[in-house]
Coordinates of C-alpha atoms and ligand atoms in Angstrom, one line a residue:
M1 CA -76.6 163.3 67.7
E2 CA -79.5 162.6 64.8
L3 CA -81.2 164.7 62.3
Y4 CA -83.8 163.0 61.1
H5 CA -85.1 160.3 63.8
N6 CA -84.7 163.9 66.2
Q7 CA -86.3 166.0 64.2
V8 CA -87.4 164.9 61.0
T9 CA -88.3 161.5 60.8
R10 CA -88.9 160.6 64.8
A11 CA -92.7 159.3 64.5
Q12 CA -91.0 157.0 61.7
G13 CA -91.0 153.6 63.5
S14 CA -88.8 151.6 61.7
F15 CA -89.0 153.6 58.8
S16 CA -86.9 156.6 60.4
L17 CA -84.0 157.8 58.5
R18 CA -81.4 156.6 61.7
M19 CA -77.5 158.2 61.2
F20 CA -75.2 160.2 62.9
H21 CA -73.2 163.0 62.7
R22 CA -69.8 164.7 63.6
S23 CA -69.3 167.7 64.7
W24 CA -67.6 169.4 62.5
G25 CA -67.1 172.9 64.4
I26 CA -63.5 171.0 65.7
M27 CA -62.8 169.4 63.0
L28 CA -62.7 173.1 61.2
I29 CA -60.8 174.2 64.3
Q30 CA -58.2 171.1 64.6
A31 CA -57.4 170.9 60.2
N32 CA -56.7 175.4 60.8
I33 CA -54.5 175.6 63.5
S34 CA -50.6 174.3 63.5
A35 CA -50.6 173.6 67.3
P36 CA -51.0 170.0 68.0
C37 CA -54.3 169.2 68.7
T38 CA -56.3 166.3 69.2
V39 CA -60.4 166.1 68.3
M40 CA -62.4 164.2 69.9
D41 CA -66.1 163.6 69.3
F42 CA -68.5 162.5 71.5
P43 CA -66.1 161.4 74.4
T44 CA -67.7 158.8 77.0
Q45 CA -67.0 160.6 80.4
Q46 CA -63.7 157.4 80.8
A47 CA -62.4 158.2 77.8
F48 CA -62.2 162.0 78.5
A49 CA -60.3 161.7 81.6
R50 CA -58.2 158.7 80.4
E51 CA -57.1 161.6 77.8
L52 CA -56.6 164.4 80.8
T53 CA -54.1 162.4 82.8
T54 CA -52.4 161.0 79.5
N55 CA -51.1 164.0 77.5
H56 CA -50.9 167.7 78.6
Y57 CA -52.8 170.3 77.1
D58 CA -52.2 173.3 76.9
I59 CA -55.3 174.4 75.6
V60 CA -58.2 172.3 76.3
G61 CA -61.6 173.6 74.1
I62 CA -65.1 172.7 74.3
S63 CA -67.9 173.0 72.0
S64 CA -71.3 172.7 72.8
I65 CA -75.4 173.7 72.2
L66 CA -77.5 175.1 74.6
V67 CA -78.5 171.5 75.6
N68 CA -75.9 169.9 76.8
F69 CA -75.3 173.4 78.9
V70 CA -74.3 170.5 82.0
K71 CA -72.3 168.4 80.1
V72 CA -70.0 171.8 79.1
R73 CA -69.9 172.7 83.6
E74 CA -68.8 169.1 84.4
M75 CA -66.1 169.1 81.7
C76 CA -64.5 172.1 82.4
R77 CA -64.1 171.0 86.8
M78 CA -63.2 167.7 85.6
V79 CA -60.4 169.8 83.2
R80 CA -59.5 171.9 87.0
E81 CA -59.7 168.8 88.5
L82 CA -57.4 166.3 86.1
S83 CA -55.3 169.1 84.0
P84 CA -55.9 171.9 86.9
T85 CA -52.7 173.9 84.3
S86 CA -54.3 173.9 81.0
V87 CA -56.6 176.4 79.9
I88 CA -60.4 175.9 79.6
V89 CA -61.9 177.3 76.5
V90 CA -65.8 177.1 75.5
G91 CA -67.3 178.0 72.1
G92 CA -70.3 176.5 69.9
H93 CA -73.9 178.1 70.5
V94 CA -74.0 177.3 74.0
A95 CA -71.9 181.0 74.6
A96 CA -74.5 182.8 73.3
L97 CA -76.7 182.0 77.0
P98 CA -76.0 185.9 78.3
G99 CA -74.0 184.6 81.6
L100 CA -72.7 181.6 81.1
E101 CA -68.7 182.6 82.7
T102 CA -70.7 182.7 86.0
M103 CA -71.8 179.9 85.1
I104 CA -69.4 177.6 84.1
D105 CA -65.4 177.3 85.0
A106 CA -63.9 178.4 82.0
D107 CA -61.3 181.0 80.8
H108 CA -62.6 181.9 77.8
V109 CA -65.8 181.8 76.6
V110 CA -66.1 182.1 72.8
R111 CA -69.3 183.7 70.7
G112 CA -69.1 183.2 66.7
E113 CA -66.6 182.1 64.6
G114 CA -63.5 179.9 66.0
I115 CA -61.2 179.6 63.5
S116 CA -60.1 182.7 63.6
W117 CA -60.1 183.2 67.5
M118 CA -58.2 180.0 68.5
R119 CA -56.6 181.4 65.3
R120 CA -55.8 184.4 67.0
Y121 CA -55.2 183.3 70.9
L122 CA -52.5 180.8 69.0
G123 CA -50.8 183.7 67.5
E124 CA -51.2 182.4 63.9
D125 CA -52.5 184.6 61.0
E126 CA -56.4 184.9 61.5
H127 CA -56.6 185.2 57.6
A128 CA -54.5 182.6 56.1
P129 CA -57.2 180.5 53.9
I130 CA -59.3 178.3 55.0
R131 CA -58.0 174.6 54.7
H132 CA -61.0 172.5 54.6
P133 CA -61.3 168.9 56.3
A134 CA -62.6 166.0 54.4
I135 CA -66.0 165.4 56.5
V136 CA -68.1 162.4 56.3
S137 CA -71.2 164.3 56.7
G138 CA -73.0 160.5 58.1
L139 CA -72.5 157.5 59.7
Q140 CA -74.2 154.4 61.7
T141 CA -76.8 154.9 59.0
R142 CA -80.2 152.4 59.5
I143 CA -83.0 152.2 58.2
M144 CA -85.6 149.7 58.4
G145 CA -83.9 147.2 60.7
V146 CA -81.1 146.9 58.5
R147 CA -77.7 149.7 59.3
I148 CA -76.5 150.2 55.7
P149 CA -73.0 148.9 55.2
E150 CA -70.4 152.4 54.9
R151 CA -67.9 151.9 52.1
K152 CA -65.4 154.4 50.7
G153 CA -67.8 157.0 48.4
G154 CA -71.0 155.8 50.0
T155 CA -72.3 158.9 52.0
A156 CA -71.9 162.7 50.7
A157 CA -68.9 164.2 52.1
T158 CA -70.4 167.9 53.7
I159 CA -68.9 171.2 52.8
I160 CA -68.3 173.9 54.8
P161 CA -68.3 177.4 52.4
S162 CA -70.0 179.0 55.7
V163 CA -71.6 180.3 58.8
G164 CA -74.5 182.9 59.6
C165 CA -77.3 184.1 57.0
P166 CA -78.5 187.6 56.4
M167 CA -81.8 187.1 56.7
G168 CA -82.0 187.2 60.5
C169 CA -85.2 185.4 60.2
N170 CA -86.4 186.7 64.7
F171 CA -85.7 182.7 66.3
C172 CA -83.1 181.2 63.6
T173 CA -80.0 181.4 66.3
T174 CA -77.4 180.3 63.6
S175 CA -78.1 183.9 62.2
A176 CA -78.0 185.8 65.3
F177 CA -74.7 183.9 66.5
F178 CA -73.0 184.5 63.1
G179 CA -73.4 187.9 63.3
G180 CA -77.3 189.2 62.8
K181 CA -79.6 189.8 60.1
G182 CA -77.3 191.5 56.9
K183 CA -74.0 189.9 58.0
F184 CA -73.0 186.2 57.8
V185 CA -69.6 184.9 57.5
N186 CA -68.1 183.1 54.3
F187 CA -64.5 180.9 54.2
Y188 CA -65.4 180.3 50.0
E189 CA -65.9 183.9 48.8
T190 CA -66.2 181.8 45.1
G191 CA -67.9 179.5 43.0
D192 CA -64.0 178.8 41.8
E193 CA -62.8 178.0 45.6
L194 CA -65.3 176.2 46.3
F195 CA -64.8 173.8 43.4
D196 CA -61.0 173.3 44.6
V197 CA -62.0 172.5 47.3
M198 CA -64.8 169.6 45.6
C199 CA -61.9 168.3 43.9
R200 CA -60.1 168.0 46.7
I201 CA -62.6 166.7 48.8
E202 CA -64.2 164.0 45.7
S203 CA -60.8 162.8 45.4
E204 CA -59.7 162.2 49.4
L205 CA -63.6 160.6 50.0
K206 CA -64.5 159.4 46.4
V207 CA -67.5 161.0 46.5
H208 CA -70.2 162.7 44.3
S209 CA -72.2 163.9 46.6
F210 CA -71.7 166.9 48.8
F211 CA -73.9 167.3 51.1
I212 CA -73.7 171.8 51.9
M213 CA -73.9 173.1 54.9
D214 CA -75.0 177.1 54.4
E215 CA -77.5 177.4 55.8
N216 CA -78.5 179.0 52.8
F217 CA -76.5 178.7 49.3
L218 CA -78.3 179.2 46.8
L219 CA -79.1 182.5 47.9
H220 CA -75.1 183.8 47.0
R221 CA -75.9 183.1 43.2
S222 CA -73.2 184.3 41.6
R223 CA -70.9 182.1 43.5
A224 CA -73.4 178.8 42.4
M225 CA -73.6 179.6 39.3
R226 CA -69.8 179.6 39.1
L227 CA -69.3 176.9 40.4
L228 CA -71.8 175.5 38.2
E229 CA -70.0 175.8 34.9
R230 CA -66.1 175.3 36.6
M231 CA -68.5 171.6 36.9
K232 CA -69.3 171.7 33.3
E233 CA -65.9 172.5 31.8
S234 CA -65.0 169.4 34.3
G235 CA -67.4 166.9 32.8
K236 CA -67.8 166.0 37.0
S237 CA -71.6 165.4 37.8
W238 CA -71.9 165.6 41.4
E239 CA -75.5 165.9 43.8
F240 CA -75.6 169.2 46.2
S241 CA -78.0 168.8 49.4
V242 CA -78.2 172.1 50.2
F243 CA -80.4 174.1 52.4
A244 CA -82.0 177.1 51.1
S245 CA -85.0 179.5 51.5
A246 CA -87.8 180.0 49.2
N247 CA -87.0 183.2 47.3
A248 CA -83.6 182.2 47.5
I249 CA -84.4 178.3 45.3
R250 CA -87.2 180.7 42.9
K251 CA -83.8 182.9 41.9
Y252 CA -82.9 179.6 40.0
T253 CA -84.8 178.0 36.6
M254 CA -85.4 174.2 37.2
L255 CA -83.1 173.5 34.5
E256 CA -80.4 175.2 36.5
L257 CA -81.1 173.6 39.5
V258 CA -80.9 170.7 38.2
E259 CA -78.0 170.8 36.3
L260 CA -76.0 172.7 39.5
G261 CA -77.2 169.1 40.7
I262 CA -79.1 170.0 43.1
S263 CA -81.3 166.3 44.6
W264 CA -82.0 167.8 48.1
V265 CA -83.1 170.9 49.7
W266 CA -84.0 171.6 52.6
M267 CA -86.7 174.8 52.7
G268 CA -88.0 176.8 55.6
L269 CA -92.1 176.9 55.3
E270 CA -92.7 178.1 58.4
S271 CA -96.1 179.3 57.8
P272 CA -97.6 180.7 55.3
K273 CA -99.2 183.1 57.8
A274 CA -96.0 184.8 59.5
G275 CA -95.0 186.9 57.0
Y276 CA -90.9 185.9 56.6
R277 CA -89.6 188.1 54.1
K278 CA -87.8 184.6 52.6
L279 CA -91.6 183.7 51.4
Q280 CA -92.9 186.6 50.2
G281 CA -94.6 186.1 46.7
T282 CA -94.2 181.8 46.5
D283 CA -96.4 179.4 46.1
I284 CA -95.2 176.4 48.2
G285 CA -97.3 173.8 46.9
Q286 CA -96.9 174.7 43.7
L287 CA -92.6 174.8 44.6
T288 CA -92.5 171.7 46.5
R289 CA -94.3 169.9 43.6
E290 CA -92.4 171.0 41.2
L291 CA -89.0 170.5 42.5
R292 CA -90.3 166.8 43.1
Q293 CA -91.1 166.5 39.2
H294 CA -88.1 167.4 38.6
G295 CA -86.5 165.0 41.0
I296 CA -84.7 167.8 43.6
R297 CA -85.8 165.9 47.1
V298 CA -88.1 168.4 49.5
Q299 CA -87.3 168.6 52.5
G300 CA -90.2 170.8 54.3
S301 CA -89.0 172.8 58.1
T302 CA -92.6 174.2 59.4
I303 CA -92.9 176.2 63.3
I304 CA -95.6 174.7 65.5
G305 CA -96.8 177.3 67.9
L306 CA -96.1 181.7 66.3
E307 CA -97.5 184.1 67.3
H308 CA -100.5 183.8 65.3
H309 CA -101.0 180.0 66.6
T310 CA -104.2 178.5 68.0
P311 CA -105.9 175.7 68.9
D312 CA -108.4 177.1 66.7
N313 CA -105.9 177.2 64.3
I314 CA -103.7 174.9 64.3
I315 CA -104.9 172.0 63.3
E316 CA -105.7 173.3 59.4
E317 CA -102.1 174.7 59.6
I318 CA -100.6 171.6 60.1
E319 CA -102.8 169.6 57.5
S320 CA -101.7 172.9 55.0
A321 CA -99.0 172.0 56.1
V322 CA -98.2 168.2 55.4
G323 CA -100.4 168.5 52.6
Y324 CA -97.2 169.7 50.4
Q325 CA -96.2 166.7 50.4
T326 CA -92.6 167.6 51.1
D327 CA -90.0 164.0 50.8
F328 CA -89.3 165.2 54.2
H329 CA -91.1 167.6 57.0
Q330 CA -89.6 168.7 60.8
F331 CA -91.6 170.2 62.4
M332 CA -90.0 172.0 64.9
L333 CA -91.6 174.5 67.9
Y334 CA -91.5 178.2 68.0
T335 CA -88.8 178.3 70.8
P336 CA -87.0 181.6 71.9
V337 CA -82.9 180.8 72.2
P338 CA -80.6 183.1 74.3
G339 CA -79.1 185.6 71.6
T340 CA -81.4 185.5 69.1
P341 CA -84.4 189.3 68.8
L342 CA -86.8 186.3 69.2
Y343 CA -85.2 186.3 72.9
K344 CA -85.4 189.3 73.8
E345 CA -88.5 190.6 72.7
M346 CA -89.8 187.9 74.5
A347 CA -87.8 188.6 77.7
D348 CA -88.9 191.7 77.8
Q349 CA -92.3 191.1 77.8
G350 CA -91.9 188.6 80.3
R351 CA -93.3 185.5 78.2
M352 CA -90.0 183.6 79.0
L353 CA -90.9 180.8 81.6
T354 CA -87.3 180.7 84.6
N355 CA -88.2 176.8 84.8
V356 CA -87.2 175.3 81.8
D357 CA -83.9 173.0 82.1
F358 CA -81.8 174.2 79.0
A359 CA -81.5 170.4 78.3
D360 CA -85.5 171.4 76.8
I361 CA -84.6 174.0 74.5
H362 CA -85.1 172.4 71.4
G363 CA -88.0 172.5 69.9
Q364 CA -88.4 169.1 70.0
F365 CA -90.6 169.1 73.8
K366 CA -92.4 171.8 75.6
F367 CA -92.8 176.1 74.8
N368 CA -90.7 177.0 76.8
F369 CA -92.3 180.6 76.3
R370 CA -95.6 181.4 77.4
H371 CA -97.5 181.3 74.0
G372 CA -100.4 183.8 74.0
A373 CA -103.1 181.4 73.3
I374 CA -101.4 177.7 73.3
S375 CA -100.3 176.5 76.6
R376 CA -97.0 174.4 77.0
E377 CA -98.5 171.4 77.4
D378 CA -100.6 171.3 74.5
S379 CA -97.3 172.7 72.2
K380 CA -96.2 168.9 73.2
K381 CA -98.8 167.7 72.0
F382 CA -99.9 169.4 68.4
L383 CA -95.8 168.7 68.3
D384 CA -96.1 165.1 68.2
W385 CA -99.7 164.7 66.1
A386 CA -98.3 167.6 63.5
F387 CA -95.4 164.2 63.4
R388 CA -97.8 161.7 63.0
R389 CA -100.2 163.1 60.7
D390 CA -97.4 163.9 58.0
F391 CA -96.5 159.8 58.5
E392 CA -100.1 158.6 58.5
R393 CA -101.2 161.2 54.8
N394 CA -97.9 160.4 53.3
G395 CA -96.7 157.2 54.0
P396 CA -92.7 157.3 55.0
S397 CA -90.0 159.0 54.1
L398 CA -88.4 156.6 52.3
Y399 CA -91.4 155.8 49.4
R400 CA -91.6 159.6 48.9
M401 CA -87.7 159.5 48.3
C402 CA -88.2 156.9 45.9
E403 CA -91.2 158.7 43.9
T404 CA -89.1 161.6 43.4
M405 CA -86.2 159.8 42.3
L406 CA -88.3 158.1 39.7
Q407 CA -89.5 160.9 38.2
G408 CA -86.0 163.3 37.9
W409 CA -84.8 160.2 36.6
Q410 CA -88.3 159.8 33.9
R411 CA -87.3 163.2 32.9
Y412 CA -83.9 163.3 32.4
K413 CA -83.7 159.9 31.5
D414 CA -82.4 161.1 27.7
Y415 CA -81.4 164.5 29.0
P416 CA -78.3 165.5 26.9
D417 CA -76.4 166.9 29.1
R418 CA -73.5 163.4 30.6
R419 CA -73.6 164.9 34.0
V420 CA -77.0 165.0 34.4
R421 CA -77.9 162.2 33.7
E422 CA -75.7 160.2 34.7
R423 CA -76.4 161.6 38.8
F424 CA -79.7 160.1 37.6
E425 CA -78.9 156.7 36.7
R426 CA -76.4 156.4 40.2
Q427 CA -79.9 157.4 41.9
V428 CA -82.3 154.7 40.0
K429 CA -79.7 152.4 40.4
K430 CA -80.8 151.9 44.2
L431 CA -84.3 153.2 43.6
S432 CA -84.7 149.6 41.0
S433 CA -82.8 147.9 43.7
A434 CA -82.8 147.6 47.4
Y435 CA -85.1 150.5 47.2
N436 CA -87.7 148.6 45.0
A437 CA -87.8 145.6 48.2
A438 CA -88.1 147.8 50.5
L439 CA -91.3 149.2 49.0
W440 CA -91.9 145.9 48.5
A441 CA -91.6 145.8 52.3
M442 CA -93.3 148.8 53.6
E443 CA -96.0 148.3 51.4
R444 CA -97.1 145.2 53.1
E445 CA -96.2 147.1 56.3
F446 CA -98.2 150.0 56.2
K447 CA -101.2 148.3 56.0
K448 CA -101.9 148.2 59.0
V449 CA -101.2 152.3 59.3
N450 CA -103.2 153.8 56.0
R451 CA -104.5 151.6 53.4
S452 CA -104.2 153.9 50.8
V453 CA -101.4 155.0 51.4
S454 CA -100.1 151.0 50.9
E455 CA -102.1 151.4 47.4
R456 CA -100.0 154.4 46.5
I457 CA -96.9 152.5 47.7
H458 CA -98.0 149.5 45.6
K459 CA -98.2 151.9 42.6
L460 CA -94.8 153.6 42.9
R461 CA -93.7 149.2 42.4
S462 CA -95.6 148.8 39.7
E463 CA -93.8 152.0 37.7
V464 CA -90.7 151.3 39.1
E465 CA -90.3 147.2 38.2
K466 CA -92.1 148.5 34.6
E467 CA -88.9 150.4 33.6
F468 CA -86.4 148.2 34.7
P469 CA -88.5 144.3 34.7
L470 CA -85.5 142.0 36.1
I471 CA -84.1 143.8 38.5
A472 CA -86.3 145.4 40.4
R473 CA -89.1 142.6 40.4
L474 CA -85.7 139.9 41.5
S475 CA -85.1 142.0 44.3
A476 CA -88.5 142.9 45.8
A477 CA -89.0 138.9 45.7
S478 CA -85.2 137.9 47.1
L479 CA -84.0 141.1 50.0
G480 CA -88.4 142.5 49.9
P481 CA -88.8 139.5 52.7
I482 CA -85.4 140.0 54.9
L483 CA -87.1 143.6 55.2
L484 CA -90.0 142.6 55.7
W485 CA -88.7 140.4 58.8
S486 CA -86.1 142.8 59.9
T487 CA -88.8 146.2 59.7
R488 CA -90.5 144.4 62.6
R489 CA -87.4 143.2 64.3
E490 CA -86.6 147.0 64.6
E491 CA -89.9 147.5 65.5
N492 CA -90.5 145.8 68.7
R493 CA -86.9 146.5 69.2
L494 CA -87.8 150.0 69.5
A495 CA -90.8 149.2 71.1
S496 CA -88.8 147.6 74.1
G497 CA -86.3 150.3 74.6
R498 CA -83.4 150.2 72.3
T499 CA -81.6 152.7 71.7
Y500 CA -78.3 154.2 69.5
E501 CA -75.4 156.1 70.5
P502 CA -72.1 157.1 68.9
P503 CA -68.9 156.0 69.0
T504 CA -66.2 158.3 70.7
F505 CA -63.5 159.6 67.9
V506 CA -59.7 159.9 68.5
E507 CA -58.4 161.9 66.4
R508 CA -54.4 164.1 66.3
R509 CA -53.0 166.1 64.7
N510 CA -49.5 167.6 64.0
W511 CA -48.7 165.2 66.4
L512 CA -45.5 163.5 66.2
S513 CA -44.1 167.8 66.6
A514 CA -45.8 167.1 70.0
S515 CA -43.7 164.7 71.5
Ligands
B12_1 C1 -75.0 170.2 62.3 C2 -76.1 170.5 62.6 C3 -76.3 169.4 64.4 C4 -76.1 168.0 64.4 C5 -74.7 168.0 65.4 C6 -73.8 166.7 64.9 C7 -72.9 167.1 66.1 N1 -71.8 166.6 65.9 O1 -72.7 167.9 67.2 C8 -77.3 167.4 64.3 C9 -78.4 166.9 63.5 C10 -76.9 165.1 64.7 C11 -77.2 168.1 65.3 C12 -78.5 167.7 66.5 C13 -79.4 169.1 67.1 N2 -79.1 170.2 66.8 CO1 -77.8 170.6 65.7 N3 -77.3 171.9 64.1 C14 -75.7 171.3 63.4 C15 -76.2 172.5 62.7 C16 -77.0 172.3 61.0 C17 -74.4 172.9 61.5 C18 -73.9 172.7 63.0 C19 -72.1 172.9 62.4 O2 -72.0 172.2 62.3 N4 -72.2 174.3 61.7 C20 -70.7 174.4 60.8 C21 -69.9 174.9 61.9 C22 -68.6 175.1 61.4 O3 -70.0 175.9 62.7 P1 -70.6 175.7 64.2 O4 -70.7 174.1 65.2 O5 -71.6 176.7 64.8 O6 -69.0 175.7 65.0 C23 -67.9 177.5 64.6 C24 -68.2 178.2 66.5 O7 -69.8 177.5 66.4 C25 -67.5 178.0 66.8 N5 -67.0 177.0 67.5 C26 -67.9 174.8 68.3 N6 -67.8 174.8 68.6 C27 -66.0 175.2 69.3 C28 -65.4 175.8 70.1 C29 -64.2 176.1 70.3 C30 -63.9 175.4 71.4 C31 -64.2 177.3 70.2 C32 -63.2 178.5 70.1 C33 -65.2 177.9 69.2 C34 -66.6 176.7 68.7 O8 -66.4 178.8 65.8 C35 -66.8 177.1 64.6 C36 -66.1 177.7 64.1 O9 -66.9 179.0 63.0 C37 -76.8 173.8 62.9 C38 -77.0 175.2 62.4 C39 -75.7 175.6 62.0 N7 -76.4 175.6 60.5 O10 -75.4 175.9 62.6 C40 -78.2 173.4 64.3 C41 -78.0 173.8 66.0 C42 -76.3 174.2 66.6 N8 -79.1 172.8 66.2 C43 -79.1 172.9 67.3 C44 -80.4 172.2 68.2 C45 -81.3 172.4 69.0 C46 -79.5 170.8 67.8 C47 -80.6 169.5 68.5 C48 -80.7 170.0 69.6 C49 -82.1 169.5 67.9 C50 -82.6 168.6 68.4 N9 -84.4 168.7 68.2 O11 -82.4 167.8 68.4 C51 -79.7 168.2 68.3 C52 -79.1 168.0 69.3 C53 -77.9 167.1 69.2 C54 -76.6 166.8 70.9 N10 -77.2 166.7 71.5 O12 -76.1 168.3 70.9 C55 -79.4 174.6 67.0 C56 -78.5 174.9 68.8 C57 -79.3 175.9 69.6 C58 -78.6 176.3 70.4 N11 -78.4 178.0 70.5 O13 -78.3 176.6 70.9 C59 -78.8 175.3 66.0 C60 -78.0 176.1 66.0 C61 -78.9 175.5 64.6 C62 -80.5 176.2 65.1 N12 -80.7 177.2 64.3 O14 -81.6 176.0 66.1 N13 -77.3 169.2 65.3
SF4_2 S1 -83.4 182.1 56.0 FE1 -83.1 180.1 57.2 S2 -81.0 180.0 58.0 FE2 -81.3 182.3 57.3 S3 -81.7 183.6 59.0 FE3 -84.1 182.4 58.6 S4 -84.1 180.3 59.2 FE4 -82.1 181.0 60.1

């Protein structure tokens, strides 16, 4: 249930950013039906059994992605045994599996958007406006062996303006699941609607920061620019983390992005040689540098095992991806997943491997298809190496983020728009205190990985201390040694096999009317 540690910072040891994320699909469905409804997130088997026997449910909906297929099958079995009159509905990306109906004991398998399906099924108005629940984007954050205290407003809120993506890249499950090329489902069409939702969630959760869960938020320029207009009118100093393709980012000037509050961008870099339309005409190295110089953190995403990759050129491709020096870098194996054009192509060519466990089809282990030049075993070696290489050459992502924050602050601290200044001031408060102490500890700890990166960290810390002489030095001196100790303790814990699991959530809605 982690994003960073599973697929982004997984080779960064105790510097890896650890954080759990809720299951937003079922939270959204619950918020948009009028029937009494319980959401169980991350239930243990015992908790699920207890719930099924304590309350009577007409419908049990199960949400899953492909990797959790076995859990879905078991949950269906449990429902049949413990609540035999319930109707079982299975949705989410696992539904893209051809023939799922014959592999599990469910009454309905729902492909695509689930709110409208559930509303239709319950006889409610499927076209009613979408009510967005207040969602805290991450929980139980942990880094360098320290659990960050949770306070109201401290973590971004998740906003889901749409599902799907019209770009239709051949491997992309999300695009395929919600209609494929040219199609997607918009929950909020206009900047005005989005602004209203954000205002409500801002006051409910006391946040300034939003994680926008839209596959390509910046692609819809008129919606984004209207949102900016409304933000300016109301003086909102918000910040956004978004997913965006390079061609969509290029629709904006840097100043527009900064004024809009874009502070973190997840950008698919895939491979410069792959010819994806979204990357055409963009110098990725230059774009990444420019974004970072404007205080926008970049998370790059590179695919390992594209058709043109061979054992001879893959190293060079990884090196060039690492050379972009993004703040975060995800590497993913090229993975044909049921429902995508890529899967169909590979299946038609007889190249899908048939004996791969669904639990292993997630792009972070080994190929699930026969690649033209790279073996299944080697796919894992190249993938693991890419993560290690990025860490060794560029250092911990936390350090890179600090670098971007400082650049943003230096460029915009005197910017005429108060909203922009305030945003960088909020970030720099952390940079000058806790993050500077983290730099102090990283600098020491990283010497054993790469001395020249350790020197770069030292240089950055000196710059931070020049900007904020008192607070930054005090923090480094007082908190730095504690963080160094906790980092080392965490390394030992991880080495001895410690893992982290999310807690179980049980949330009821429209519940009184059920009794
Ligand atoms: C947030 C997210 C996560 C979070 C998960 C949080 C959680 N608690 O589940 C984190 C970061 C932890 C994560 C981890 C992983 N993820 Co993920 N993740 C996403 C992401 C970016 C957004 C999902 C989301 O919330 N979307 C918004 C909601 C509203 O949409 P939704 O979930 O699809 O729900 C809608 C419908 O599917 C449907 N629906 C969903 N559930 C149900 C249930 C019923 C009963 C019904 C009727 C309908 C229904 O209705 C909803 C509203 O329309 C998607 C990509 C994407 N943009 O969708 C990938 C995605 C779901 N993840 C994916 C993968 C592969 C993984 C990992 C395996 C990655 C890895 N290598 O580790 C892990 C596995 C985690 C696990 N053990 O399950 C794949 C799934 C591929 C597949 N075909 O199964 C996706 C599609 C990304 C991709 N394009 O490859 N992920
Ligand atoms: S741009 Fe990204 S989200 Fe859109 S189809 Fe391509 S990979 Fe999927």
